[in-house]
Amino acid sequence: MDRRVFLATAGMAAGQSLVAPRLALAQGTYPNRPVRLIIPFAPGGQTDILGRRFAQKLESAAGQSIVPENKGGAGGTIGSLEVVRAAPDGYTLEIGTSSTHAISPFIMSKPPYDPVKDFTPIALLGIIPMVIAVHPSVPARNLQELIALIKANPSKYAYGSAGVGSINHLTGEMFKTQAGGLELPHVPYKGSGTSVQDLIGGQIPVLMATFSSVEAAQRMGRVRILAITMDKRSPIAPEVPTAVESGMPDLLSYTFNALFGPPAMPAAIVGYLGDQSHKIMSDVAFQKDLQGLAIDPVTDSTPESTARFVREQVARFVPIIKASGIQV
């Protein structure tokens, strides 16, 4: 049934290994009390908005309150650590991101957790595309022209990001490396808002940004988006070519939103939450809602594919972090 999942836990009786184990079943219902949904960032951002709208949908399906709680700080690791330490009973969940599960733990001198081993992945919900944008005065209409321009003018141009250790920063370092070692200095900002304003004003010529942060400026002709760093065009920006189309097949960088729980959650609860997430993400109206936030909905996720996705993201970003010497 949609509103309930019957859980069973089995224990092996003590005895010799040749004796068949005795199974003890304990049955109950889930959820039978409110569920906390940790959003590891401040209110008002994309992750917060997605998390709250997802919580409303899950609450309707589960018949229990899903209570969003903002626990921001330290690149999302403060809220995430609370999930790691929670009981694995399904009553504490999290909306994780590339910051919490692929970047922040690896740029810290003392990582607070292992994003692969210390969580139960449940469902990938959405992808937030990253883009490479330039001020209109930059004489480059595509990614290859930008690369040629930078190579012809070493260190003349610089790129901005939302801050040291942000996915914007890592996207820039990935771009420099994969383009053959570009001399393109990094200018870190304190957040995406000021970096976008400086791109619009021409104070910074190149910017690594989320599509949502520069979408309005692109429509008004105040910035030019050269490429989206994905392997296929985004349905929220189908007119923007991918980095793959632009001759950079390995330039893949995007942030994400996914549902996680503490480690060692019971399979039945994980299955239930995975099924409910799939139903929510299959709702066309909800998909359009997310696209309005410049988020690509993921409609075919499973706990297994989510775990695989997180491992892939870690494998993609950790080498860039190490090569760039990024640490906070």
XYZ file of C-alpha atoms in Angstrom:
328
model
C 0.000 0.000 0.000
C 1.086 3.575 -0.590
C 0.774 4.730 2.993
C 2.395 1.821 4.755
C 5.290 -0.484 4.427
C 5.444 -3.566 6.577
C 8.898 -4.079 7.931
C 10.595 -7.247 9.034
C 13.900 -7.690 10.759
C 15.559 -11.012 11.037
C 18.002 -12.187 13.665
C 20.182 -15.277 13.570
C 20.036 -17.484 16.653
C 23.287 -18.339 18.325
C 24.511 -21.809 17.542
C 26.833 -23.844 15.396
C 27.309 -22.770 11.779
C 25.867 -26.035 10.495
C 22.523 -25.364 12.163
C 20.036 -23.460 10.036
C 19.554 -19.940 11.416
C 16.356 -19.153 13.245
C 14.604 -16.043 11.987
C 12.817 -13.730 14.356
C 10.430 -11.314 12.697
C 9.319 -8.055 14.204
C 6.601 -6.298 12.249
C 5.533 -2.677 12.351
C 4.443 0.204 10.105
C 6.383 3.092 8.600
C 6.004 5.946 8.965
C 3.915 6.130 12.127
C 5.258 9.474 13.378
C 6.678 12.674 11.840
C 9.822 12.411 9.699
C 12.576 15.057 9.830
C 13.938 16.165 6.462
C 17.274 17.906 6.965
C 18.043 20.601 4.396
C 21.734 21.349 5.038
C 21.623 24.936 3.777
C 19.973 28.228 4.674
C 16.362 28.886 3.651
C 15.557 30.305 0.242
C 17.954 28.531 -2.120
C 17.208 25.908 -4.752
C 17.877 22.997 -2.396
C 15.586 24.472 0.251
C 12.759 25.110 -2.198
C 13.046 21.666 -3.795
C 13.262 20.004 -0.373
C 10.132 21.701 0.920
C 8.105 20.950 -2.183
C 9.290 17.338 -2.153
C 8.364 17.105 1.543
C 4.815 18.222 0.778
C 4.446 15.490 -1.835
C 5.941 12.808 0.403
C 3.721 13.896 3.287
C 0.616 13.427 1.154
C 1.739 9.948 0.118
C 2.906 8.791 3.552
C 0.062 10.167 5.639
C 2.546 11.570 8.151
C 4.167 14.956 8.639
C 7.463 15.427 6.791
C 9.147 18.288 8.635
C 11.867 20.238 6.764
C 14.665 21.555 8.997
C 17.351 23.931 7.729
C 20.735 23.031 9.237
C 23.239 25.084 7.263
C 26.957 25.685 7.647
C 30.355 24.379 6.555
C 29.314 23.643 2.988
C 26.341 21.608 4.148
C 28.390 19.241 6.300
C 26.873 20.345 9.637
C 23.386 19.224 8.681
C 24.719 16.153 6.903
C 26.660 15.056 9.980
C 23.434 15.170 11.976
C 21.963 12.663 9.524
C 25.026 10.416 9.791
C 24.578 10.304 13.581
C 20.812 9.719 13.492
C 19.143 6.394 14.166
C 18.738 4.400 10.923
C 14.978 4.112 11.370
C 13.837 6.326 8.495
C 12.763 9.222 10.697
C 15.720 11.444 9.794
C 16.388 12.049 6.095
C 18.332 14.616 4.099
C 18.315 16.438 0.789
C 22.000 16.150 -0.141
C 23.900 17.890 -2.929
C 27.218 17.839 -4.741
C 28.566 20.026 -1.945
C 27.598 17.648 0.863
C 28.349 14.400 -0.954
C 31.104 15.052 -3.507
C 33.047 18.178 -2.568
C 32.951 19.631 0.957
C 34.195 16.560 2.869
C 37.200 16.321 0.558
C 38.348 19.925 0.847
C 38.438 19.770 4.649
C 41.614 18.878 6.488
C 39.533 16.652 8.774
C 36.571 15.251 6.816
C 33.546 14.893 9.126
C 32.213 11.844 7.287
C 32.624 9.585 4.275
C 29.868 10.527 1.797
C 29.915 7.079 0.202
C 30.008 4.872 3.310
C 28.193 6.965 5.911
C 24.815 7.421 4.205
C 22.038 5.346 2.715
C 21.298 6.653 -0.813
C 17.588 6.567 -1.620
C 16.778 8.619 -4.729
C 18.338 11.131 -7.095
C 15.764 13.899 -7.508
C 17.199 16.619 -9.703
C 20.214 17.940 -11.592
C 21.187 21.619 -11.591
C 23.226 22.373 -14.731
C 26.468 24.348 -14.597
C 27.409 26.685 -17.432
C 30.388 28.639 -18.727
C 29.319 32.227 -19.360
C 31.146 35.314 -20.600
C 30.547 39.043 -20.739
C 29.291 40.097 -24.215
C 32.517 42.032 -24.801
C 34.535 38.799 -24.802
C 35.181 37.914 -28.482
C 34.178 34.266 -28.218
C 30.934 32.753 -29.456
C 31.628 29.183 -28.377
C 33.866 27.169 -26.060
C 36.604 26.486 -28.602
C 36.863 30.178 -29.451
C 37.162 30.964 -25.745
C 39.949 28.410 -25.326
C 41.824 29.833 -28.325
C 41.395 33.359 -26.974
C 42.764 32.443 -23.539
C 45.706 30.555 -25.039
C 46.573 33.548 -27.195
C 46.399 35.864 -24.173
C 47.814 33.992 -21.147
C 46.530 35.339 -17.805
C 44.759 38.267 -19.495
C 41.400 36.757 -18.708
C 40.163 35.428 -15.361
C 37.157 33.439 -14.289
C 34.899 34.019 -11.324
C 33.200 31.512 -9.066
C 30.883 31.478 -6.058
C 33.838 30.828 -3.759
C 36.822 28.630 -3.009
C 35.804 24.985 -3.013
C 32.430 25.604 -4.643
C 31.328 23.456 -7.558
C 31.724 26.612 -9.663
C 35.399 26.730 -8.670
C 35.913 23.044 -9.431
C 34.191 23.438 -12.789
C 36.661 26.192 -13.645
C 39.661 24.106 -12.637
C 38.310 21.148 -14.586
C 37.872 23.380 -17.642
C 41.434 24.728 -17.385
C 42.929 21.254 -17.036
C 40.946 19.609 -19.804
C 41.614 22.494 -22.189
C 45.338 21.803 -21.919
C 46.378 23.818 -18.885
C 44.921 27.258 -19.521
C 46.436 30.274 -17.783
C 43.113 31.515 -16.473
C 43.342 32.926 -12.924
C 40.538 32.265 -10.452
C 38.642 35.083 -8.738
C 36.565 33.695 -5.851
C 33.475 35.572 -4.704
C 31.402 35.179 -1.559
C 28.382 33.657 -3.218
C 26.964 33.546 -6.711
C 24.998 36.806 -6.579
C 27.986 39.158 -6.527
C 29.855 37.101 -9.109
C 26.939 37.316 -11.539
C 26.648 41.070 -10.968
C 30.342 41.510 -11.735
C 29.999 39.435 -14.903
C 27.103 41.624 -16.015
C 29.119 44.731 -15.181
C 32.198 43.493 -17.025
C 34.424 43.368 -13.931
C 34.989 39.659 -14.557
C 35.059 38.341 -18.158
C 34.301 34.642 -17.554
C 32.082 32.972 -14.970
C 31.386 29.401 -13.933
C 27.803 29.418 -12.695
C 24.607 27.490 -12.295
C 22.269 28.011 -15.222
C 19.609 29.434 -12.911
C 21.902 32.223 -11.680
C 22.570 33.619 -15.174
C 19.386 32.611 -16.993
C 17.679 36.009 -16.696
C 20.828 37.908 -17.703
C 21.233 35.625 -20.721
C 17.667 36.347 -21.848
C 18.338 40.089 -21.625
C 21.578 39.772 -23.593
C 23.697 40.930 -20.659
C 25.785 37.741 -20.578
C 26.516 35.027 -23.118
C 26.339 31.350 -22.145
C 28.825 29.367 -24.232
C 28.214 25.841 -22.973
C 26.460 23.716 -20.424
C 28.746 21.190 -18.724
C 26.598 18.125 -19.286
C 26.665 15.194 -21.677
C 23.329 16.119 -23.242
C 21.364 19.310 -23.671
C 19.179 20.296 -20.765
C 15.409 20.476 -21.316
C 15.423 23.727 -19.352
C 17.975 25.251 -21.768
C 17.784 23.270 -25.018
C 19.351 26.109 -27.013
C 22.652 25.923 -25.097
C 25.229 23.487 -26.537
C 26.946 21.026 -24.246
C 30.653 20.964 -23.507
C 30.658 17.540 -25.172
C 29.321 19.082 -28.396
C 31.994 21.747 -28.037
C 34.790 19.173 -28.163
C 35.289 18.567 -24.432
C 33.796 15.100 -23.792
C 35.011 14.890 -20.184
C 33.899 18.328 -19.035
C 30.943 17.139 -16.973
C 30.045 19.157 -13.909
C 26.684 19.769 -12.285
C 25.198 19.888 -8.869
C 22.367 17.636 -7.767
C 19.685 17.051 -5.163
C 19.225 13.569 -3.758
C 17.440 11.918 -0.848
C 19.676 10.258 1.733
C 19.288 8.617 5.117
C 21.652 7.455 7.856
C 23.818 4.391 7.239
C 22.374 0.889 7.640
C 18.724 1.743 7.071
C 16.423 -1.298 6.727
C 15.943 -2.355 3.124
C 12.154 -2.243 3.436
C 12.180 1.430 4.460
C 14.675 2.301 1.724
C 12.493 0.495 -0.814
C 9.379 2.302 0.361
C 11.008 5.728 0.208
C 12.551 4.913 -3.157
C 9.153 3.907 -4.541
C 7.477 7.040 -3.206
C 10.255 9.224 -4.602
C 9.833 7.599 -8.014
C 6.088 8.307 -7.957
C 6.646 11.913 -6.926
C 9.270 12.503 -9.601
C 7.040 10.877 -12.238
C 4.342 13.481 -11.648
C 4.354 15.758 -14.699
C 3.121 18.782 -12.760
C 5.923 18.352 -10.217
C 8.459 18.008 -13.030
C 7.296 21.318 -14.510
C 7.481 22.850 -11.053
C 11.143 21.872 -10.760
C 11.943 22.990 -14.294
C 10.597 26.390 -13.277
C 13.402 26.413 -10.691
C 15.944 25.531 -13.423
C 16.251 21.982 -12.088
C 16.259 18.957 -14.402
C 13.993 16.343 -12.753
C 15.318 12.773 -12.538
C 12.483 10.329 -13.108
C 14.200 6.942 -13.269
C 16.257 6.849 -10.076
C 16.616 3.878 -7.724
C 18.605 3.484 -4.487
C 21.176 1.468 -6.433
C 21.544 4.001 -9.242
C 21.773 6.818 -6.687
C 24.628 5.059 -4.886
C 26.399 4.569 -8.214
C 25.851 8.230 -9.128
C 27.396 9.451 -5.863
C 30.453 7.250 -6.367
C 30.849 8.654 -9.885
C 30.633 12.234 -8.617
C 33.254 11.591 -5.948
C 35.540 9.975 -8.529
C 35.101 12.998 -10.805
C 35.761 15.769 -8.295
C 38.332 14.369 -5.874
C 41.179 14.315 -8.451
C 40.452 17.964 -9.317
C 40.435 18.891 -5.629
C 43.779 17.180 -5.071
C 45.410 18.535 -8.223
C 44.302 22.078 -7.412
C 45.327 21.863 -3.767
C 41.963 23.206 -2.622
C 41.503 23.099 1.150
C 39.447 25.081 3.641
